[in-house]
mmCIF file of N, CA, C and O in Angstrom:
data_model
loop_
_atom_site.group_PDB
_atom_site.id
_atom_site.type_symbol
_atom_site.label_atom_id
_atom_site.label_comp_id
_atom_site.label_asym_id
_atom_site.label_seq_id
_atom_site.Cartn_x
_atom_site.Cartn_y
_atom_site.Cartn_z
ATOM 1 N N MET A 1 0.851 -1.301 -0.084
ATOM 2 C CA MET A 1 -0.227 0.065 0.081
ATOM 3 C C MET A 1 0.847 1.593 -0.203
ATOM 4 O O MET A 1 0.534 2.285 0.512
ATOM 5 N N GLY A 2 1.797 1.181 -0.424
ATOM 6 C CA GLY A 2 2.830 2.085 -0.221
ATOM 7 C C GLY A 2 3.081 2.918 1.003
ATOM 8 O O GLY A 2 3.819 1.874 1.904
ATOM 9 N N ASP A 3 3.168 4.199 1.018
ATOM 10 C CA ASP A 3 3.399 4.989 2.429
ATOM 11 C C ASP A 3 2.329 4.803 3.185
ATOM 12 O O ASP A 3 2.143 4.697 4.415
ATOM 13 N N SER A 4 1.178 4.250 3.047
ATOM 14 C CA SER A 4 0.091 3.954 3.880
ATOM 15 C C SER A 4 0.056 2.491 4.444
ATOM 16 O O SER A 4 0.734 1.831 3.851
ATOM 17 N N GLY A 5 -1.041 2.411 5.014
ATOM 18 C CA GLY A 5 -1.060 0.669 6.064
ATOM 19 C C GLY A 5 -2.309 0.701 5.924
ATOM 20 O O GLY A 5 -3.316 1.525 5.743
ATOM 21 N N PHE A 6 -3.338 -0.970 6.642
ATOM 22 C CA PHE A 6 -4.124 -1.305 6.385
ATOM 23 C C PHE A 6 -4.502 -2.119 7.865
ATOM 24 O O PHE A 6 -3.331 -2.952 7.773
ATOM 25 N N ALA A 7 -4.828 -1.879 8.225
ATOM 26 C CA ALA A 7 -4.917 -2.469 9.450
ATOM 27 C C ALA A 7 -6.708 -3.180 10.055
ATOM 28 O O ALA A 7 -7.588 -2.676 9.918
ATOM 29 N N PHE A 8 -6.690 -4.435 10.330
ATOM 30 C CA PHE A 8 -7.777 -4.986 10.635
ATOM 31 C C PHE A 8 -7.495 -6.045 12.184
ATOM 32 O O PHE A 8 -7.081 -6.619 12.336
ATOM 33 N N ILE A 9 -8.840 -5.266 12.835
ATOM 34 C CA ILE A 9 -8.964 -6.354 14.175
ATOM 35 C C ILE A 9 -10.259 -6.959 14.064
ATOM 36 O O ILE A 9 -11.425 -6.015 13.977
ATOM 37 N N ALA A 10 -10.079 -7.773 14.854
ATOM 38 C CA ALA A 10 -11.140 -8.747 14.867
ATOM 39 C C ALA A 10 -11.189 -9.415 16.205
ATOM 40 O O ALA A 10 -10.313 -10.094 16.778
ATOM 41 N N LEU A 11 -12.114 -9.146 17.337
ATOM 42 C CA LEU A 11 -12.289 -10.308 18.757
ATOM 43 C C LEU A 11 -13.527 -10.536 19.012
ATOM 44 O O LEU A 11 -14.932 -10.108 18.720
ATOM 45 N N PRO A 12 -13.752 -11.952 19.159
ATOM 46 C CA PRO A 12 -12.768 -12.821 19.265
ATOM 47 C C PRO A 12 -12.066 -13.125 17.401
ATOM 48 O O PRO A 12 -12.762 -12.881 16.676
ATOM 49 N N GLN A 13 -11.099 -14.291 17.567
ATOM 50 C CA GLN A 13 -10.762 -14.071 15.961
ATOM 51 C C GLN A 13 -11.311 -14.925 15.292
ATOM 52 O O GLN A 13 -11.407 -15.074 14.160
ATOM 53 N N ILE A 14 -11.716 -15.664 16.307
ATOM 54 C CA ILE A 14 -12.834 -16.920 14.935
ATOM 55 C C ILE A 14 -14.049 -16.412 15.359
ATOM 56 O O ILE A 14 -14.710 -15.961 16.254
ATOM 57 N N PRO A 15 -14.843 -16.799 13.897
ATOM 58 C CA PRO A 15 -16.114 -15.799 14.077
ATOM 59 C C PRO A 15 -16.902 -16.685 15.147
ATOM 60 O O PRO A 15 -16.877 -17.916 15.479
ATOM 61 N N PRO A 16 -18.375 -16.265 15.663
ATOM 62 C CA PRO A 16 -18.728 -15.343 15.286
ATOM 63 C C PRO A 16 -17.830 -13.961 16.483
ATOM 64 O O PRO A 16 -17.719 -14.111 17.142
ATOM 65 N N ARG A 17 -17.805 -12.723 15.307
ATOM 66 C CA ARG A 17 -16.925 -12.031 15.877
ATOM 67 C C ARG A 17 -17.573 -10.590 16.139
ATOM 68 O O ARG A 17 -18.613 -10.358 16.325
ATOM 69 N N ASN A 18 -17.539 -10.221 17.568
ATOM 70 C CA ASN A 18 -18.246 -9.565 18.357
ATOM 71 C C ASN A 18 -17.843 -7.724 18.199
ATOM 72 O O ASN A 18 -18.564 -7.044 17.827
ATOM 73 N N VAL A 19 -16.313 -7.722 17.694
ATOM 74 C CA VAL A 19 -15.804 -6.299 17.268
ATOM 75 C C VAL A 19 -15.074 -7.083 16.158
ATOM 76 O O VAL A 19 -14.149 -7.327 16.069
ATOM 77 N N THR A 20 -15.123 -5.272 15.228
ATOM 78 C CA THR A 20 -14.766 -5.775 14.273
ATOM 79 C C THR A 20 -14.182 -4.115 13.602
ATOM 80 O O THR A 20 -15.029 -3.184 13.868
ATOM 81 N N LYS A 21 -13.357 -3.772 13.687
ATOM 82 C CA LYS A 21 -12.451 -2.567 12.983
ATOM 83 C C LYS A 21 -11.149 -2.812 11.904
ATOM 84 O O LYS A 21 -10.455 -2.842 12.234
ATOM 85 N N ALA A 22 -11.874 -1.596 10.685
ATOM 86 C CA ALA A 22 -10.522 -1.556 9.675
ATOM 87 C C ALA A 22 -10.371 0.277 9.969
ATOM 88 O O ALA A 22 -10.743 0.698 10.153
ATOM 89 N N MET A 23 -8.789 0.305 9.848
ATOM 90 C CA MET A 23 -8.440 1.471 9.927
ATOM 91 C C MET A 23 -6.906 1.657 8.388
ATOM 92 O O MET A 23 -6.429 0.571 8.534
ATOM 93 N N THR A 24 -6.946 2.776 8.336
ATOM 94 C CA THR A 24 -5.828 2.855 7.141
ATOM 95 C C THR A 24 -5.493 4.018 7.504
ATOM 96 O O THR A 24 -5.547 4.978 8.356
ATOM 97 N N GLY A 25 -4.042 3.984 6.876
ATOM 98 C CA GLY A 25 -3.594 5.391 6.782
ATOM 99 C C GLY A 25 -1.819 5.308 7.396
ATOM 100 O O GLY A 25 -1.485 4.539 7.660
ATOM 101 N N LYS A 26 -1.081 6.220 7.274
ATOM 102 C CA LYS A 26 0.230 6.303 7.234
ATOM 103 C C LYS A 26 0.954 6.074 8.559
ATOM 104 O O LYS A 26 1.834 5.250 9.057
ATOM 105 N N TRP A 27 -0.007 6.528 9.583
ATOM 106 C CA TRP A 27 0.368 5.682 11.004
ATOM 107 C C TRP A 27 0.007 4.528 10.905
ATOM 108 O O TRP A 27 0.876 4.322 12.062
ATOM 109 N N VAL A 28 -0.520 3.805 10.400
ATOM 110 C CA VAL A 28 -0.682 1.987 10.640
ATOM 111 C C VAL A 28 0.696 1.485 9.835
ATOM 112 O O VAL A 28 1.192 0.950 11.065
ATOM 113 N N HIS A 29 1.426 2.300 9.153
ATOM 114 C CA HIS A 29 2.555 1.856 8.189
ATOM 115 C C HIS A 29 3.790 1.690 9.836
ATOM 116 O O HIS A 29 4.604 1.044 9.759
ATOM 117 N N LEU A 30 3.583 2.913 9.941
ATOM 118 C CA LEU A 30 4.952 3.250 10.993
ATOM 119 C C LEU A 30 4.629 2.580 12.275
ATOM 120 O O LEU A 30 5.865 1.715 12.824
ATOM 121 N N ALA A 31 3.137 2.071 12.510
ATOM 122 C CA ALA A 31 2.775 1.087 13.808
ATOM 123 C C ALA A 31 3.543 -0.174 13.539
ATOM 124 O O ALA A 31 4.257 -0.809 14.052
ATOM 125 N N LYS A 32 3.345 -0.381 12.597
ATOM 126 C CA LYS A 32 3.552 -1.837 11.813
ATOM 127 C C LYS A 32 5.334 -1.781 11.857
ATOM 128 O O LYS A 32 5.903 -2.909 12.190
ATOM 129 N N VAL A 33 6.092 -0.932 11.515
ATOM 130 C CA VAL A 33 7.251 -0.503 11.171
ATOM 131 C C VAL A 33 8.182 -0.492 12.883
ATOM 132 O O VAL A 33 8.944 -1.372 13.069
ATOM 133 N N ALA A 34 7.379 0.053 13.722
ATOM 134 C CA ALA A 34 7.677 -0.306 15.248
ATOM 135 C C ALA A 34 7.330 -1.500 15.668
ATOM 136 O O ALA A 34 8.488 -1.546 16.429
ATOM 137 N N TYR A 35 6.466 -2.024 15.137
ATOM 138 C CA TYR A 35 6.369 -3.534 16.078
ATOM 139 C C TYR A 35 7.549 -4.286 15.676
ATOM 140 O O TYR A 35 8.038 -4.604 16.533
ATOM 141 N N GLU A 36 7.824 -4.139 14.260
ATOM 142 C CA GLU A 36 8.668 -4.784 13.618
ATOM 143 C C GLU A 36 10.171 -5.139 14.252
ATOM 144 O O GLU A 36 10.635 -6.115 14.546
ATOM 145 N N ASN A 37 10.140 -3.545 14.135
ATOM 146 C CA ASN A 37 11.458 -3.455 15.153
ATOM 147 C C ASN A 37 11.750 -4.042 16.524
ATOM 148 O O ASN A 37 13.212 -4.713 16.814
ATOM 149 N N TYR A 38 10.782 -3.903 17.434
ATOM 150 C CA TYR A 38 10.579 -4.375 19.105
ATOM 151 C C TYR A 38 10.803 -5.931 18.642
ATOM 152 O O TYR A 38 11.835 -6.223 19.499
ATOM 153 N N PHE A 39 9.945 -6.377 17.671
ATOM 154 C CA PHE A 39 9.902 -7.857 17.707
ATOM 155 C C PHE A 39 11.433 -8.538 17.610
ATOM 156 O O PHE A 39 11.740 -9.433 18.304
ATOM 157 N N LEU A 40 11.867 -7.801 16.603
ATOM 158 C CA LEU A 40 13.351 -8.349 15.883
ATOM 159 C C LEU A 40 14.465 -8.095 16.979
ATOM 160 O O LEU A 40 15.414 -9.070 17.218
ATOM 161 N N ARG A 41 14.374 -6.809 17.710
ATOM 162 C CA ARG A 41 15.281 -6.846 18.857
ATOM 163 C C ARG A 41 15.190 -7.526 20.206
ATOM 164 O O ARG A 41 15.760 -7.844 20.621
ATOM 165 N N LYS A 42 13.789 -8.180 20.301
ATOM 166 C CA LYS A 42 13.517 -8.602 21.006
ATOM 167 C C LYS A 42 14.008 -10.144 21.169
ATOM 168 O O LYS A 42 14.700 -10.699 22.105
ATOM 169 N N MET A 43 13.646 -10.786 19.622
ATOM 170 C CA MET A 43 14.383 -11.821 19.357
ATOM 171 C C MET A 43 15.709 -12.327 19.483
ATOM 172 O O MET A 43 16.158 -13.307 19.583
ATOM 173 N N ARG A 44 16.738 -11.284 18.875
ATOM 174 C CA ARG A 44 17.669 -11.008 19.154
ATOM 175 C C ARG A 44 18.694 -11.209 20.625
ATOM 176 O O ARG A 44 19.615 -11.702 20.252
ATOM 177 N N LYS A 45 17.709 -10.347 21.354
ATOM 178 C CA LYS A 45 18.500 -10.238 22.810
ATOM 179 C C LYS A 45 17.851 -11.979 23.622
ATOM 180 O O LYS A 45 18.328 -12.286 24.422
ATOM 181 N N GLY A 46 17.173 -12.561 22.586
ATOM 182 C CA GLY A 46 17.089 -13.991 23.337
ATOM 183 C C GLY A 46 15.638 -13.576 24.603
ATOM 184 O O GLY A 46 15.388 -14.606 25.239
ATOM 185 N N GLN A 47 14.931 -12.490 24.289
ATOM 186 C CA GLN A 47 13.853 -12.378 25.579
ATOM 187 C C GLN A 47 12.661 -12.476 24.621
ATOM 188 O O GLN A 47 11.614 -11.720 24.280
ATOM 189 N N ALA A 48 12.136 -14.211 24.467
ATOM 190 C CA ALA A 48 10.966 -14.242 24.194
ATOM 191 C C ALA A 48 9.741 -14.028 24.731
ATOM 192 O O ALA A 48 8.549 -13.691 24.234
ATOM 193 N N ASP A 49 10.404 -13.567 26.231
ATOM 194 C CA ASP A 49 8.397 -13.814 26.889
ATOM 195 C C ASP A 49 9.579 -13.023 27.974
ATOM 196 O O ASP A 49 9.010 -12.741 29.306
ATOM 197 N N PRO A 50 9.765 -11.345 27.847
ATOM 198 C CA PRO A 50 10.013 -10.493 29.086
ATOM 199 C C PRO A 50 8.846 -10.029 29.911
ATOM 200 O O PRO A 50 7.634 -10.229 29.463
ATOM 201 N N ALA A 51 9.453 -10.308 31.287
ATOM 202 C CA ALA A 51 8.369 -10.032 32.785
ATOM 203 C C ALA A 51 7.580 -8.555 31.976
ATOM 204 O O ALA A 51 6.132 -9.061 32.643
ATOM 205 N N TYR A 52 7.834 -7.744 31.391
ATOM 206 C CA TYR A 52 6.920 -6.580 31.257
ATOM 207 C C TYR A 52 6.334 -6.748 30.221
ATOM 208 O O TYR A 52 5.038 -6.323 30.235
ATOM 209 N N GLU A 53 6.199 -7.503 29.475
ATOM 210 C CA GLU A 53 5.209 -7.664 28.307
ATOM 211 C C GLU A 53 3.998 -8.412 28.953
ATOM 212 O O GLU A 53 2.431 -8.727 28.502
ATOM 213 N N THR A 54 4.674 -9.724 29.856
ATOM 214 C CA THR A 54 3.724 -10.582 30.416
ATOM 215 C C THR A 54 3.106 -9.937 31.246
ATOM 216 O O THR A 54 1.472 -10.129 31.423
ATOM 217 N N THR A 55 3.564 -8.798 31.964
ATOM 218 C CA THR A 55 2.588 -7.560 33.212
ATOM 219 C C THR A 55 1.598 -7.182 32.457
ATOM 220 O O THR A 55 0.204 -7.000 32.579
ATOM 221 N N VAL A 56 1.854 -6.555 31.442
ATOM 222 C CA VAL A 56 0.744 -5.644 30.277
ATOM 223 C C VAL A 56 -0.211 -6.749 29.996
ATOM 224 O O VAL A 56 -1.582 -6.215 29.914
ATOM 225 N N MET A 57 -0.132 -7.734 29.349
ATOM 226 C CA MET A 57 -0.874 -8.977 28.781
ATOM 227 C C MET A 57 -1.702 -9.689 29.996
ATOM 228 O O MET A 57 -2.823 -9.562 30.156
ATOM 229 N N LYS A 58 -1.225 -9.497 31.457
ATOM 230 C CA LYS A 58 -1.930 -9.844 32.397
ATOM 231 C C LYS A 58 -3.435 -8.624 32.952
ATOM 232 O O LYS A 58 -4.031 -9.227 32.852
ATOM 233 N N MET A 59 -2.533 -7.272 32.660
ATOM 234 C CA MET A 59 -3.494 -6.603 32.867
ATOM 235 C C MET A 59 -4.875 -6.424 31.814
ATOM 236 O O MET A 59 -5.594 -6.108 32.044
ATOM 237 N N PHE A 60 -4.525 -6.707 30.707
ATOM 238 C CA PHE A 60 -5.517 -6.470 30.083
ATOM 239 C C PHE A 60 -6.662 -8.318 29.395
ATOM 240 O O PHE A 60 -7.453 -8.332 28.570
ATOM 241 N N GLY A 61 -5.802 -9.286 30.448
ATOM 242 C CA GLY A 61 -6.536 -10.371 30.583
ATOM 243 C C GLY A 61 -6.108 -11.316 29.198
ATOM 244 O O GLY A 61 -6.853 -12.467 29.313
ATOM 245 N N ILE A 62 -5.393 -10.993 29.097
ATOM 246 C CA ILE A 62 -4.760 -12.343 27.625
ATOM 247 C C ILE A 62 -3.873 -13.181 28.346
ATOM 248 O O ILE A 62 -2.746 -12.361 29.110
ATOM 249 N N THR A 63 -4.198 -14.487 28.796
ATOM 250 C CA THR A 63 -3.179 -15.627 28.769
ATOM 251 C C THR A 63 -2.588 -16.284 27.958
ATOM 252 O O THR A 63 -3.346 -16.542 26.807
ATOM 253 N N ARG A 64 -1.511 -16.750 27.917
ATOM 254 C CA ARG A 64 -0.619 -17.665 26.811
ATOM 255 C C ARG A 64 -1.270 -19.130 26.858
ATOM 256 O O ARG A 64 -1.880 -19.124 28.196
ATOM 257 N N LEU A 65 -0.834 -20.030 26.211
ATOM 258 C CA LEU A 65 -1.400 -21.472 26.043
ATOM 259 C C LEU A 65 -0.376 -22.467 26.414
ATOM 260 O O LEU A 65 0.645 -22.258 26.255
ATOM 261 N N LYS A 66 -0.597 -22.907 27.645
ATOM 262 C CA LYS A 66 0.331 -23.963 27.928
ATOM 263 C C LYS A 66 0.580 -25.142 27.319
ATOM 264 O O LYS A 66 -0.171 -26.133 26.475
ATOM 265 N N ARG A 67 2.040 -25.458 26.833
ATOM 266 C CA ARG A 67 2.481 -26.115 26.126
ATOM 267 C C ARG A 67 2.765 -27.645 26.836
ATOM 268 O O ARG A 67 3.221 -27.390 28.062
ATOM 269 N N ASP A 68 2.303 -28.485 25.871
ATOM 270 C CA ASP A 68 2.353 -29.820 26.914
ATOM 271 C C ASP A 68 3.493 -30.548 25.843
ATOM 272 O O ASP A 68 3.646 -31.095 25.124
ATOM 273 N N VAL A 69 4.316 -30.406 26.935
ATOM 274 C CA VAL A 69 5.688 -31.454 26.701
ATOM 275 C C VAL A 69 5.643 -32.663 26.516
ATOM 276 O O VAL A 69 6.049 -33.236 25.877
ATOM 277 N N ALA A 70 4.449 -33.269 27.272
ATOM 278 C CA ALA A 70 4.401 -35.054 26.890
ATOM 279 C C ALA A 70 4.022 -35.183 25.547
ATOM 280 O O ALA A 70 4.245 -36.495 24.972
ATOM 281 N N GLN A 71 3.396 -34.723 24.868
ATOM 282 C CA GLN A 71 3.562 -35.030 23.494
ATOM 283 C C GLN A 71 4.321 -34.592 22.054
ATOM 284 O O GLN A 71 4.247 -35.413 20.858
ATOM 285 N N GLU A 72 5.401 -34.155 22.596
ATOM 286 C CA GLU A 72 6.571 -33.798 21.800
ATOM 287 C C GLU A 72 7.603 -35.416 21.513
ATOM 288 O O GLU A 72 7.555 -35.737 22.239
#
């Protein structure tokens, strides 16, 4: 999309959805670039799950799925 971007938010991700929102603009592109830089830096440092990210996710009520090691 050039210098602009397109973002689509759907909650929950699996239908039926209660919330859907589509946004466009240059700020979406800038937000995507900023997130990519943050994610790559986090992976290079080996911080897959930093404490501050876990705390913020808990504040929003988001929990990670637990991995069953016995199935591997």
